[in-house]
Backbone as a chain_set.jsonl record, in Angstrom:
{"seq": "XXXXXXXXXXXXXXXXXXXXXXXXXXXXXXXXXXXXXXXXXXXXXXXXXXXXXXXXXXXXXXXXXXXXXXXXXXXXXXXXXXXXXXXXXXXXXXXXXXXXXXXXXXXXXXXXXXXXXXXXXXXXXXXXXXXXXXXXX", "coords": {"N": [[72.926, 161.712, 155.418], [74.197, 159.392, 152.912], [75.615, 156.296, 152.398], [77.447, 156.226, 149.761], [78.647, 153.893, 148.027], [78.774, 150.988, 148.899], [79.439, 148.775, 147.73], [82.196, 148.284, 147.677], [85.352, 146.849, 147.715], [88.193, 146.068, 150.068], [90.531, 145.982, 149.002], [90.423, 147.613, 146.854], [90.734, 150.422, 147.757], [92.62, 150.36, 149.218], [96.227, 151.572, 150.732], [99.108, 150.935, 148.445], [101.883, 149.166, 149.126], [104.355, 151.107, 148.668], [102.959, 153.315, 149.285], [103.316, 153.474, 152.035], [105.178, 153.49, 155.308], [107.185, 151.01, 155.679], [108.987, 148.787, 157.491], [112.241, 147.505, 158.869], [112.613, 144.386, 161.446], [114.665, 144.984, 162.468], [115.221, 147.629, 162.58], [115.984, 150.769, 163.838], [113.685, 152.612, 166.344], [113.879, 155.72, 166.402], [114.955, 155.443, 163.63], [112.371, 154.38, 162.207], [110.311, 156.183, 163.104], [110.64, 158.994, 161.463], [110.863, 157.933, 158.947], [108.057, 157.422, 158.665], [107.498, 160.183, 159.128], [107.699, 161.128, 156.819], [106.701, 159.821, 155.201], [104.274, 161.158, 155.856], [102.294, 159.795, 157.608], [100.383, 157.992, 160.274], [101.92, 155.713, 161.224], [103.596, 152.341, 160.836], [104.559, 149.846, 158.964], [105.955, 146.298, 159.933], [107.728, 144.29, 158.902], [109.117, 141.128, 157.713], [111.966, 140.009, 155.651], [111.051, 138.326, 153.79], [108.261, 139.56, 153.338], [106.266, 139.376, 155.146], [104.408, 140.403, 157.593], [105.365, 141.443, 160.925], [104.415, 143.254, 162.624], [103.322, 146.088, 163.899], [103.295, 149.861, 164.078], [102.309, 152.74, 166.124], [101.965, 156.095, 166.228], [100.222, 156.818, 167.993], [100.691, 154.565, 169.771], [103.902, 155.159, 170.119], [103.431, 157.255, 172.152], [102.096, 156.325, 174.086], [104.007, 154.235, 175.05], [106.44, 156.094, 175.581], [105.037, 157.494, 177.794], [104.591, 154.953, 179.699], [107.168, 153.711, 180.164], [109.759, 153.84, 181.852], [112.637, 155.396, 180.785], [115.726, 156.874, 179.819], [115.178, 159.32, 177.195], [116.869, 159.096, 174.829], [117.693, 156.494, 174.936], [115.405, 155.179, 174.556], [115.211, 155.9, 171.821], [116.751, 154.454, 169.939], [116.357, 151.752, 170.523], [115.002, 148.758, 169.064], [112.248, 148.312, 166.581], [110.636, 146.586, 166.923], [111.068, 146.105, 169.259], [108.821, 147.626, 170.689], [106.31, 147.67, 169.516], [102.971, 146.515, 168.233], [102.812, 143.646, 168.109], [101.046, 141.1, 167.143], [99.341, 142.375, 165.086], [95.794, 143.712, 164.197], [94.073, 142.357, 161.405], [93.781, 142.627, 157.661], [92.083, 141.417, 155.151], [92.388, 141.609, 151.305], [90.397, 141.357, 150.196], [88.198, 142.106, 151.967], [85.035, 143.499, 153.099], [84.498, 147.035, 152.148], [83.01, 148.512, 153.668], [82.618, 147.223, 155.759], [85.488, 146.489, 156.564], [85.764, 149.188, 157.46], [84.094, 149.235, 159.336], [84.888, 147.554, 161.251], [87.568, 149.573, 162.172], [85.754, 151.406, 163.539], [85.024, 149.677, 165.867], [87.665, 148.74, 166.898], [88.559, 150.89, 167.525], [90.867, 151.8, 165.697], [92.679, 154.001, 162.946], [94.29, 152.851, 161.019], [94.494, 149.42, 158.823], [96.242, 146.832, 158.227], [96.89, 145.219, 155.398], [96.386, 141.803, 154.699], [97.143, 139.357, 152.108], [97.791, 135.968, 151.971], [99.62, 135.391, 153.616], [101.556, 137.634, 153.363], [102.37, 140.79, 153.472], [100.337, 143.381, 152.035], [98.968, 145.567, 151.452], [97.865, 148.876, 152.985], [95.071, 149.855, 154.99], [93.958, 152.902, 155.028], [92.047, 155.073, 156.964], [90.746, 157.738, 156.272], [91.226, 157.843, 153.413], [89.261, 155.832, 152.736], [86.676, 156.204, 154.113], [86.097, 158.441, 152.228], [86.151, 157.353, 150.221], [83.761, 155.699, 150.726], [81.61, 157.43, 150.921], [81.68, 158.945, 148.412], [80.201, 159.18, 145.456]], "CA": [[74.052, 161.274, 154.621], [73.736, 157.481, 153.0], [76.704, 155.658, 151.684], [77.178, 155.359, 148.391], [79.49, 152.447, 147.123], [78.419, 149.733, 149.672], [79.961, 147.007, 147.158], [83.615, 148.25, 147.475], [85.905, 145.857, 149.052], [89.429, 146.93, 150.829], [91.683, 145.673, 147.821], [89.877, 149.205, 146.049], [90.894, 151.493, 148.071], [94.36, 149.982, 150.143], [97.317, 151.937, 150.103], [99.691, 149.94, 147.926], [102.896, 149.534, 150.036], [104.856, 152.327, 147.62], [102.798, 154.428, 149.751], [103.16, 153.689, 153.413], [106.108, 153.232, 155.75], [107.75, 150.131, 156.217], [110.619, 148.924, 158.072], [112.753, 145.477, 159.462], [112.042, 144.516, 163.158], [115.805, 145.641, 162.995], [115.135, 149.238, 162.584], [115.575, 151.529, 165.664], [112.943, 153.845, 166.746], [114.276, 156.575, 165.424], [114.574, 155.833, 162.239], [111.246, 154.111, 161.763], [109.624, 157.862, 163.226], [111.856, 159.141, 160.604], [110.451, 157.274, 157.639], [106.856, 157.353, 159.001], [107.029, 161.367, 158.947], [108.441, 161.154, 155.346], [104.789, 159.886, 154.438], [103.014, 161.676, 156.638], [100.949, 158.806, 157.961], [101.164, 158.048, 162.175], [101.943, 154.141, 161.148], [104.922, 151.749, 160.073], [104.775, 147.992, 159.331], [106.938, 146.042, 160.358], [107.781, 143.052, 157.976], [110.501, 140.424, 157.531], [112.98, 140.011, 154.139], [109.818, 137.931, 152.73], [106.717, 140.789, 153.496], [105.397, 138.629, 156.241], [103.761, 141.625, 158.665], [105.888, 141.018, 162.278], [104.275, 144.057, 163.794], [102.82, 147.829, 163.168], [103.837, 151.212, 165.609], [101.343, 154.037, 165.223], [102.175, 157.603, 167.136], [99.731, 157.005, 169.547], [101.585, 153.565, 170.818], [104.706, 155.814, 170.879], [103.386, 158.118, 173.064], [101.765, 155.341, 175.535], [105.08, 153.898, 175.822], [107.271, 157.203, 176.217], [104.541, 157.832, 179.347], [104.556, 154.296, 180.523], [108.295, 153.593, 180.17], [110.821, 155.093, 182.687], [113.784, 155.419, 180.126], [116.039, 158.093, 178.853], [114.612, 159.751, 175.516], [117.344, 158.603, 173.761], [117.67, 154.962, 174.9], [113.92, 154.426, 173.507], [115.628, 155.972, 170.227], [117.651, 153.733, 169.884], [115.578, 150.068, 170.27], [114.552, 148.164, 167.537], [111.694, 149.246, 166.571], [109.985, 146.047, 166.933], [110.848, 145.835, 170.901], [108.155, 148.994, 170.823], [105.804, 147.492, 168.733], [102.369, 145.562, 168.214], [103.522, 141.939, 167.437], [99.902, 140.646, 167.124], [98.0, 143.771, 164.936], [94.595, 143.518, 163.623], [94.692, 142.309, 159.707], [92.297, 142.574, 157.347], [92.145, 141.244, 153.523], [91.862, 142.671, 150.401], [88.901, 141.128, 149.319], [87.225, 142.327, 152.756], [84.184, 144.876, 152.041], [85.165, 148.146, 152.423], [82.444, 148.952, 155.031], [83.016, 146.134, 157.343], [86.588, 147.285, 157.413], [85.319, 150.468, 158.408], [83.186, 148.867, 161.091], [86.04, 147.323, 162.208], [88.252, 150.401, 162.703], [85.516, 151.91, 164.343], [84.56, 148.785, 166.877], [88.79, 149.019, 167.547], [89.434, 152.359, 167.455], [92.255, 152.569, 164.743], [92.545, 154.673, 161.711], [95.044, 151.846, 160.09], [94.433, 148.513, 159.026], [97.353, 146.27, 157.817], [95.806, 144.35, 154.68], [97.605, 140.713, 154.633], [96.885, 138.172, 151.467], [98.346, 134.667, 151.755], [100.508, 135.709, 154.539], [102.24, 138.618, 153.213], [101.764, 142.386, 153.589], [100.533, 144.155, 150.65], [98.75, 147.427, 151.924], [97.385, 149.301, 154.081], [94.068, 150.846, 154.716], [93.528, 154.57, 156.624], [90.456, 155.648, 157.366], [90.523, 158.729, 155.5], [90.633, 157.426, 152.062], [87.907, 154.637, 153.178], [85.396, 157.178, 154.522], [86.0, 158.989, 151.196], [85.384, 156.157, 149.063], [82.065, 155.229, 150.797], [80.503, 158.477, 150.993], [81.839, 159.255, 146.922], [79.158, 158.106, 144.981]], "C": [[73.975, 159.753, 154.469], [75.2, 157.258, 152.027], [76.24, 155.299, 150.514], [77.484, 154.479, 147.518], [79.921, 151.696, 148.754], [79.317, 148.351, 149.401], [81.65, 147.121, 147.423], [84.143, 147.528, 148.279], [87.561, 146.913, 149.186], [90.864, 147.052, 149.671], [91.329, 147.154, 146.497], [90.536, 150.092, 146.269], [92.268, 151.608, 149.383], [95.15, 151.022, 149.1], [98.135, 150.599, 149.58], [101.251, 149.958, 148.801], [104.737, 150.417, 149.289], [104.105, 153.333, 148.595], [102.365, 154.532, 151.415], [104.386, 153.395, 154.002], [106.081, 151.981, 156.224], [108.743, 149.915, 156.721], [110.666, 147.269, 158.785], [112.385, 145.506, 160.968], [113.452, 144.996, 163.266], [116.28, 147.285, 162.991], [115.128, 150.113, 163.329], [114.879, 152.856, 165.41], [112.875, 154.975, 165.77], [113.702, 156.823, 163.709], [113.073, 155.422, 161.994], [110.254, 155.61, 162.015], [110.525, 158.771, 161.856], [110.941, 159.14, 158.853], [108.311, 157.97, 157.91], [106.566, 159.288, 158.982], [107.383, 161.628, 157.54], [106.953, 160.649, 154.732], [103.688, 160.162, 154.608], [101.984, 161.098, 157.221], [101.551, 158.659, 159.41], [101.247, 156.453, 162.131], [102.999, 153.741, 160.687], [104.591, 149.942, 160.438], [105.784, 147.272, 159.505], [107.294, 144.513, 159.753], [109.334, 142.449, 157.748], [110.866, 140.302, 155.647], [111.593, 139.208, 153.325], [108.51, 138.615, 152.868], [106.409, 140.025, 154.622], [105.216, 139.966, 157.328], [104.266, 140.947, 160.035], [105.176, 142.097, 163.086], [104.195, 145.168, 162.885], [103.69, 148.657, 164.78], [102.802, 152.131, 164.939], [102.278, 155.191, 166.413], [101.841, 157.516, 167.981], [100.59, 155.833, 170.369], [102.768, 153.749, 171.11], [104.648, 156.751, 171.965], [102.582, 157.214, 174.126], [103.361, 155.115, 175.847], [105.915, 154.977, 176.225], [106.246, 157.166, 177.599], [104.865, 156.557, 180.08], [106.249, 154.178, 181.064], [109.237, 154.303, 180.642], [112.532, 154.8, 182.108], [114.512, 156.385, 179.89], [115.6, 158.025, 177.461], [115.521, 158.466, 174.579], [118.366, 157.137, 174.05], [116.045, 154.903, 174.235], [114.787, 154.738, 171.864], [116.203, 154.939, 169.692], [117.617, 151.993, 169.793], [115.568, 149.65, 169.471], [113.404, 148.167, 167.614], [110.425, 148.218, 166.857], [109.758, 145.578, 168.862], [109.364, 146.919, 171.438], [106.873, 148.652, 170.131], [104.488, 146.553, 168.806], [102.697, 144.474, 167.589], [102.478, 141.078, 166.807], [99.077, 141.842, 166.447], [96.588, 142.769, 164.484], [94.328, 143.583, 161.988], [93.644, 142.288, 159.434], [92.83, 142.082, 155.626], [91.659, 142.175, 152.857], [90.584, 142.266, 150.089], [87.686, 141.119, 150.686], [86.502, 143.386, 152.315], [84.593, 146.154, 153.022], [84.429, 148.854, 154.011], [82.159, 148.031, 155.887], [84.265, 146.442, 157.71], [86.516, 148.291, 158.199], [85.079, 150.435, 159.766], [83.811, 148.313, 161.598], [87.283, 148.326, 163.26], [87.279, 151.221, 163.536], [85.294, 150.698, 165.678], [86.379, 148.385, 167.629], [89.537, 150.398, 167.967], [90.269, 152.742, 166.802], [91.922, 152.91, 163.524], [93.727, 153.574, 161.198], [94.48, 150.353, 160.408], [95.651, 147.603, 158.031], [96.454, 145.346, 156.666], [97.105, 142.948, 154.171], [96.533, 139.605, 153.8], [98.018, 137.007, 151.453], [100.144, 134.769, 152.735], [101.702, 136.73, 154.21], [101.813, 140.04, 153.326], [101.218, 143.193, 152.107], [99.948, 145.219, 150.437], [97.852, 148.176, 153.006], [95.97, 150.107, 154.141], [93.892, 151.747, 155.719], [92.452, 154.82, 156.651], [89.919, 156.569, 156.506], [90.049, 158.045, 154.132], [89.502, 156.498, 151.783], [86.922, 155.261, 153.127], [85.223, 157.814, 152.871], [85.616, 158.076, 150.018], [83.756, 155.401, 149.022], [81.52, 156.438, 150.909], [80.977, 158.957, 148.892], [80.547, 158.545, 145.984], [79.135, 158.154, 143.058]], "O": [[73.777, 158.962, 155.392], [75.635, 158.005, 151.151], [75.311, 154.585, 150.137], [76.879, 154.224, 146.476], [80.924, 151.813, 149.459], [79.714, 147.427, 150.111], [82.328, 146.095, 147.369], [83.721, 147.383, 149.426], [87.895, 147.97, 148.651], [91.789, 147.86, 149.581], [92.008, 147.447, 145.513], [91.054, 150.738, 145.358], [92.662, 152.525, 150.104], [95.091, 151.307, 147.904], [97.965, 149.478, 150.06], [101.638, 151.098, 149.059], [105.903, 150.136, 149.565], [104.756, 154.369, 148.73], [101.524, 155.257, 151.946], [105.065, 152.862, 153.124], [105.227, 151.636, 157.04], [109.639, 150.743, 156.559], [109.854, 146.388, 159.065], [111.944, 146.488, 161.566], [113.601, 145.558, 164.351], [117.321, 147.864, 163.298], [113.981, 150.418, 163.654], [115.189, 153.803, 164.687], [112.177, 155.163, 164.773], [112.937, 157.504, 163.026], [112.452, 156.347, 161.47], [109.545, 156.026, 161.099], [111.586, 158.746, 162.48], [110.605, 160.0, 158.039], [107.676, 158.806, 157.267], [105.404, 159.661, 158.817], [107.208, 162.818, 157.276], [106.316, 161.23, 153.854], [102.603, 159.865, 154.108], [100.9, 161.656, 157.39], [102.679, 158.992, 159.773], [100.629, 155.866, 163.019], [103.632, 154.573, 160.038], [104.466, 149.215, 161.423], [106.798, 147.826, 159.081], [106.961, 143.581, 160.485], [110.386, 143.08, 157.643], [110.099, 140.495, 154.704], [111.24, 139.648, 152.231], [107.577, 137.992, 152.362], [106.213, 141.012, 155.332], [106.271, 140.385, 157.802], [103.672, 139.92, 160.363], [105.271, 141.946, 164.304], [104.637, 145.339, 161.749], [104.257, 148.306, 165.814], [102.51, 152.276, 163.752], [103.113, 154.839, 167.246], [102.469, 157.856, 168.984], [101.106, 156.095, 171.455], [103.258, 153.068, 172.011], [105.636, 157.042, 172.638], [102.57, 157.748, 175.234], [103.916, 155.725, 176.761], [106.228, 154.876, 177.411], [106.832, 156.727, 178.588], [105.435, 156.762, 181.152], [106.555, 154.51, 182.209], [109.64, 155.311, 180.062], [113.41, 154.209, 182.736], [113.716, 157.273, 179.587], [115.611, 157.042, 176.72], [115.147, 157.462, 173.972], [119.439, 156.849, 173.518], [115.95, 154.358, 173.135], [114.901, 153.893, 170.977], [115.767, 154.706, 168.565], [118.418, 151.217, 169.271], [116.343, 150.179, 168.674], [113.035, 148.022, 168.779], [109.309, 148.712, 167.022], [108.838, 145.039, 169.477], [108.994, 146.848, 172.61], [106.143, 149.643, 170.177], [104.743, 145.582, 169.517], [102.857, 144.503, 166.369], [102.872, 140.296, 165.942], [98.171, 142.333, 167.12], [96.453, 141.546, 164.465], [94.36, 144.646, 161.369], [92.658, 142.088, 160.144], [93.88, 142.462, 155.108], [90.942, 143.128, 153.165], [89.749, 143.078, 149.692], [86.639, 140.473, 150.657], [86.901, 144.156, 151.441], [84.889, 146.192, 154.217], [84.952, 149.402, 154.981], [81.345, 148.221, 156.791], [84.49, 146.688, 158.895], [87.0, 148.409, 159.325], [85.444, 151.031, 160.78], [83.549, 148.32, 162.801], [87.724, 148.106, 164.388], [87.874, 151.873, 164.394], [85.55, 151.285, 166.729], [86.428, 147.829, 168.726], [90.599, 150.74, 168.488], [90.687, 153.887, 166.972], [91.018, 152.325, 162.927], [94.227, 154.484, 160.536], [94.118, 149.947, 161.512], [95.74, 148.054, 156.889], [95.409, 144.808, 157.033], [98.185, 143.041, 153.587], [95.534, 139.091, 154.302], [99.095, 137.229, 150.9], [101.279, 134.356, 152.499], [102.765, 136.598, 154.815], [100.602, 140.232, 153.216], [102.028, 143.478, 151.225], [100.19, 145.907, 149.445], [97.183, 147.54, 153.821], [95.795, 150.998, 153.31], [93.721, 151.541, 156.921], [91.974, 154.378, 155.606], [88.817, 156.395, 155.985], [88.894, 157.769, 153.809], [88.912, 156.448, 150.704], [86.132, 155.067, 152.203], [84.136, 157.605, 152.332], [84.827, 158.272, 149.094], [83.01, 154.912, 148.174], [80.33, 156.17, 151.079], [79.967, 159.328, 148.294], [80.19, 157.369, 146.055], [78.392, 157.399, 142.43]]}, "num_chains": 1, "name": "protein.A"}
């Protein structure tokens, strides 16, 4: 199997943020799981009144903290969603190439990458549609 669109960069094939969950760092738990099953993706960014990216949550970093965290259920519900949250993610531009992003999510392990031009959020890339765009030829 050989890749076949090498040249694509990330600004190709980003979700546009119309199609991923966002939410305020004032959003509790809850709802941000909430929203985030409403698009079926295991991610939510976490951006201030001007897009600026404050922080992501995926599924799996809810389920580290439910194990690490000795809380009742529904005090975690209830947080803001950014107390729960990576504060520091891993960004990537649009005009990065599509298979260095790749090689990024595999050399971190995540199927999301937050794509941030000129310090604002403006979409997101999953893995899925990535892989599908470099093996499409």
């Amino acid at each position: 199997m050989s890749i076949q669109n090498k040249r694509l960069n990330v600004g190709e094939v980003m979700l546009d943020t119309s199609r991923f969950p966002i939410v305020t760092k004032t959003t509790i738990l809850k709802e941000a799981l909430e929203k985030m099953d409403t698009f079926r993706l295991g991610v939510a960014c976490i951006t201030d009144n001007n897009g600026q990216l404050l922080g992501i949550i995926t599924d799996g970093d809810i389920r580290r903290k439910l194990l690490y965290i000795q809380k009742p259920l529904t005090a975690f519900f209830i947080d803001d969603v950014i107390n729960q949250a990576i504060n520091n993610p891993i960004t990537i531009s649009s005009d990065m190439s599509l298979i260095g992003a790749v090689g990024l999510m595999e050399e971190r392990r995540v199927w999301d990458l937050p794509v941030v031009d000129n310090d604002k959020l403006i979409g997101l890339l999953h893995l899925h549609p990535a892989v599908k765009a470099l093996l499409e030829g």
